[in-house]
Amino acid sequence: MPKSRIRKKADYTPPAARQPAAIKLTNRAWVAPVMLAMFIIGLAWIVVFYVTDGSLPIDELDNWNIVVGFGFIAAGFGVSTQWK
């Protein structure tokens, strides 16, 4: 009986290594100044309200001036999420 031929297997070749995708960082130089400006405006709004006994910045808002000040501060924190 004839011997069967031995098949020669191809050597294992690993797949080509993928190049990692380059991370594109957009220019977000505006984030830090806007964030700090929001914090400072909110703090200044609240301080002015307390120092003037509620007559400034907007007299008609009365105690809602505090909410406006904290709104500016919250907006600053919202902008800070865009910082990379």
mmCIF file with all atom_site columns, C-alpha atoms in Angstrom:
data_model
loop_
_atom_site.group_PDB
_atom_site.id
_atom_site.type_symbol
_atom_site.label_atom_id
_atom_site.label_alt_id
_atom_site.label_comp_id
_atom_site.label_asym_id
_atom_site.label_entity_id
_atom_site.label_seq_id
_atom_site.pdbx_PDB_ins_code
_atom_site.Cartn_x
_atom_site.Cartn_y
_atom_site.Cartn_z
_atom_site.occupancy
_atom_site.B_iso_or_equiv
_atom_site.pdbx_formal_charge
_atom_site.auth_seq_id
_atom_site.auth_comp_id
_atom_site.auth_asym_id
_atom_site.auth_atom_id
_atom_site.pdbx_PDB_model_num
ATOM 1  C CA . MET A 1 1  ? 0.000   0.000  0.000  1.00 0.00 ? 1  MET A CA 1
ATOM 2  C CA . PRO A 1 2  ? 1.458   3.378  -0.968 1.00 0.00 ? 2  PRO A CA 1
ATOM 3  C CA . LYS A 1 3  ? 2.185   5.924  1.710  1.00 0.00 ? 3  LYS A CA 1
ATOM 4  C CA . SER A 1 4  ? 0.109   9.048  1.672  1.00 0.00 ? 4  SER A CA 1
ATOM 5  C CA . ARG A 1 5  ? 1.826   12.285 1.136  1.00 0.00 ? 5  ARG A CA 1
ATOM 6  C CA . ILE A 1 6  ? 2.315   14.507 4.112  1.00 0.00 ? 6  ILE A CA 1
ATOM 7  C CA . ARG A 1 7  ? 0.819   17.887 3.514  1.00 0.00 ? 7  ARG A CA 1
ATOM 8  C CA . LYS A 1 8  ? 3.005   20.772 4.368  1.00 0.00 ? 8  LYS A CA 1
ATOM 9  C CA . LYS A 1 9  ? 1.112   23.279 6.460  1.00 0.00 ? 9  LYS A CA 1
ATOM 10 C CA . ALA A 1 10 ? 1.722   26.939 5.968  1.00 0.00 ? 10 ALA A CA 1
ATOM 11 C CA . ASP A 1 11 ? 3.425   28.667 8.860  1.00 0.00 ? 11 ASP A CA 1
ATOM 12 C CA . TYR A 1 12 ? 1.221   30.823 11.021 1.00 0.00 ? 12 TYR A CA 1
ATOM 13 C CA . THR A 1 13 ? 1.399   34.462 10.064 1.00 0.00 ? 13 THR A CA 1
ATOM 14 C CA . PRO A 1 14 ? -0.245  36.828 12.514 1.00 0.00 ? 14 PRO A CA 1
ATOM 15 C CA . PRO A 1 15 ? -2.506  39.517 11.110 1.00 0.00 ? 15 PRO A CA 1
ATOM 16 C CA . ALA A 1 16 ? -0.920  42.855 10.402 1.00 0.00 ? 16 ALA A CA 1
ATOM 17 C CA . ALA A 1 17 ? -0.865  45.128 13.430 1.00 0.00 ? 17 ALA A CA 1
ATOM 18 C CA . ARG A 1 18 ? -3.363  47.924 13.204 1.00 0.00 ? 18 ARG A CA 1
ATOM 19 C CA . GLN A 1 19 ? -2.211  51.458 13.713 1.00 0.00 ? 19 GLN A CA 1
ATOM 20 C CA . PRO A 1 20 ? -4.111  53.073 16.568 1.00 0.00 ? 20 PRO A CA 1
ATOM 21 C CA . ALA A 1 21 ? -6.469  55.761 15.376 1.00 0.00 ? 21 ALA A CA 1
ATOM 22 C CA . ALA A 1 22 ? -5.112  59.200 16.056 1.00 0.00 ? 22 ALA A CA 1
ATOM 23 C CA . ILE A 1 23 ? -7.239  61.103 18.530 1.00 0.00 ? 23 ILE A CA 1
ATOM 24 C CA . LYS A 1 24 ? -8.217  64.423 17.109 1.00 0.00 ? 24 LYS A CA 1
ATOM 25 C CA . LEU A 1 25 ? -8.342  67.010 19.836 1.00 0.00 ? 25 LEU A CA 1
ATOM 26 C CA . THR A 1 26 ? -10.216 70.032 18.693 1.00 0.00 ? 26 THR A CA 1
ATOM 27 C CA . ASN A 1 27 ? -8.979  73.384 19.801 1.00 0.00 ? 27 ASN A CA 1
ATOM 28 C CA . ARG A 1 28 ? -10.832 74.117 23.013 1.00 0.00 ? 28 ARG A CA 1
ATOM 29 C CA . ALA A 1 29 ? -8.869  77.102 24.166 1.00 0.00 ? 29 ALA A CA 1
ATOM 30 C CA . TRP A 1 30 ? -12.134 78.937 24.811 1.00 0.00 ? 30 TRP A CA 1
ATOM 31 C CA . VAL A 1 31 ? -13.263 76.591 27.579 1.00 0.00 ? 31 VAL A CA 1
ATOM 32 C CA . ALA A 1 32 ? -11.047 77.762 30.448 1.00 0.00 ? 32 ALA A CA 1
ATOM 33 C CA . PRO A 1 33 ? -11.678 81.510 29.980 1.00 0.00 ? 33 PRO A CA 1
ATOM 34 C CA . VAL A 1 34 ? -15.442 81.041 29.605 1.00 0.00 ? 34 VAL A CA 1
ATOM 35 C CA . MET A 1 35 ? -15.569 78.718 32.616 1.00 0.00 ? 35 MET A CA 1
ATOM 36 C CA . LEU A 1 36 ? -13.648 81.154 34.815 1.00 0.00 ? 36 LEU A CA 1
ATOM 37 C CA . ALA A 1 37 ? -15.717 84.084 33.558 1.00 0.00 ? 37 ALA A CA 1
ATOM 38 C CA . MET A 1 38 ? -18.941 82.270 34.480 1.00 0.00 ? 38 MET A CA 1
ATOM 39 C CA . PHE A 1 39 ? -17.614 81.490 37.962 1.00 0.00 ? 39 PHE A CA 1
ATOM 40 C CA . ILE A 1 40 ? -16.491 85.063 38.544 1.00 0.00 ? 40 ILE A CA 1
ATOM 41 C CA . ILE A 1 41 ? -19.712 86.612 37.194 1.00 0.00 ? 41 ILE A CA 1
ATOM 42 C CA . GLY A 1 42 ? -21.828 84.326 39.382 1.00 0.00 ? 42 GLY A CA 1
ATOM 43 C CA . LEU A 1 43 ? -19.763 85.048 42.469 1.00 0.00 ? 43 LEU A CA 1
ATOM 44 C CA . ALA A 1 44 ? -19.738 88.792 41.774 1.00 0.00 ? 44 ALA A CA 1
ATOM 45 C CA . TRP A 1 45 ? -23.523 88.755 41.213 1.00 0.00 ? 45 TRP A CA 1
ATOM 46 C CA . ILE A 1 46 ? -24.124 87.149 44.609 1.00 0.00 ? 46 ILE A CA 1
ATOM 47 C CA . VAL A 1 47 ? -21.601 89.369 46.416 1.00 0.00 ? 47 VAL A CA 1
ATOM 48 C CA . VAL A 1 48 ? -23.063 92.557 44.909 1.00 0.00 ? 48 VAL A CA 1
ATOM 49 C CA . PHE A 1 49 ? -26.548 91.418 45.907 1.00 0.00 ? 49 PHE A CA 1
ATOM 50 C CA . TYR A 1 50 ? -25.512 90.924 49.517 1.00 0.00 ? 50 TYR A CA 1
ATOM 51 C CA . VAL A 1 51 ? -23.330 94.019 49.807 1.00 0.00 ? 51 VAL A CA 1
ATOM 52 C CA . THR A 1 52 ? -26.059 96.337 48.481 1.00 0.00 ? 52 THR A CA 1
ATOM 53 C CA . ASP A 1 53 ? -28.756 94.758 50.692 1.00 0.00 ? 53 ASP A CA 1
ATOM 54 C CA . GLY A 1 54 ? -30.688 93.514 47.673 1.00 0.00 ? 54 GLY A CA 1
ATOM 55 C CA . SER A 1 55 ? -30.947 96.758 45.731 1.00 0.00 ? 55 SER A CA 1
ATOM 56 C CA . LEU A 1 56 ? -28.503 95.680 43.019 1.00 0.00 ? 56 LEU A CA 1
ATOM 57 C CA . PRO A 1 57 ? -27.861 94.036 40.439 1.00 0.00 ? 57 PRO A CA 1
ATOM 58 C CA . ILE A 1 58 ? -31.591 93.843 39.521 1.00 0.00 ? 58 ILE A CA 1
ATOM 59 C CA . ASP A 1 59 ? -33.946 95.164 42.186 1.00 0.00 ? 59 ASP A CA 1
ATOM 60 C CA . GLU A 1 60 ? -37.092 93.562 40.719 1.00 0.00 ? 60 GLU A CA 1
ATOM 61 C CA . LEU A 1 61 ? -35.683 90.040 41.064 1.00 0.00 ? 61 LEU A CA 1
ATOM 62 C CA . ASP A 1 62 ? -35.337 90.399 44.836 1.00 0.00 ? 62 ASP A CA 1
ATOM 63 C CA . ASN A 1 63 ? -34.016 87.075 46.214 1.00 0.00 ? 63 ASN A CA 1
ATOM 64 C CA . TRP A 1 64 ? -34.032 85.493 42.763 1.00 0.00 ? 64 TRP A CA 1
ATOM 65 C CA . ASN A 1 65 ? -30.719 87.310 42.254 1.00 0.00 ? 65 ASN A CA 1
ATOM 66 C CA . ILE A 1 66 ? -29.144 84.491 44.264 1.00 0.00 ? 66 ILE A CA 1
ATOM 67 C CA . VAL A 1 67 ? -30.571 81.954 41.821 1.00 0.00 ? 67 VAL A CA 1
ATOM 68 C CA . VAL A 1 68 ? -29.186 83.969 38.907 1.00 0.00 ? 68 VAL A CA 1
ATOM 69 C CA . GLY A 1 69 ? -25.736 84.016 40.536 1.00 0.00 ? 69 GLY A CA 1
ATOM 70 C CA . PHE A 1 70 ? -25.800 80.282 41.173 1.00 0.00 ? 70 PHE A CA 1
ATOM 71 C CA . GLY A 1 71 ? -27.071 79.815 37.608 1.00 0.00 ? 71 GLY A CA 1
ATOM 72 C CA . PHE A 1 72 ? -23.916 81.458 36.299 1.00 0.00 ? 72 PHE A CA 1
ATOM 73 C CA . ILE A 1 73 ? -21.817 79.224 38.548 1.00 0.00 ? 73 ILE A CA 1
ATOM 74 C CA . ALA A 1 74 ? -23.716 76.128 37.371 1.00 0.00 ? 74 ALA A CA 1
ATOM 75 C CA . ALA A 1 75 ? -23.172 77.200 33.768 1.00 0.00 ? 75 ALA A CA 1
ATOM 76 C CA . GLY A 1 76 ? -19.452 77.437 34.551 1.00 0.00 ? 76 GLY A CA 1
ATOM 77 C CA . PHE A 1 77 ? -19.502 73.850 35.782 1.00 0.00 ? 77 PHE A CA 1
ATOM 78 C CA . GLY A 1 78 ? -21.399 72.852 32.643 1.00 0.00 ? 78 GLY A CA 1
ATOM 79 C CA . VAL A 1 79 ? -18.758 74.459 30.450 1.00 0.00 ? 79 VAL A CA 1
ATOM 80 C CA . SER A 1 80 ? -16.024 72.756 32.474 1.00 0.00 ? 80 SER A CA 1
ATOM 81 C CA . THR A 1 81 ? -17.180 69.365 31.167 1.00 0.00 ? 81 THR A CA 1
ATOM 82 C CA . GLN A 1 82 ? -15.845 70.361 27.748 1.00 0.00 ? 82 GLN A CA 1
ATOM 83 C CA . TRP A 1 83 ? -12.309 70.864 29.054 1.00 0.00 ? 83 TRP A CA 1
ATOM 84 C CA . LYS A 1 84 ? -9.766  68.307 27.837 1.00 0.00 ? 84 LYS A CA 1
#
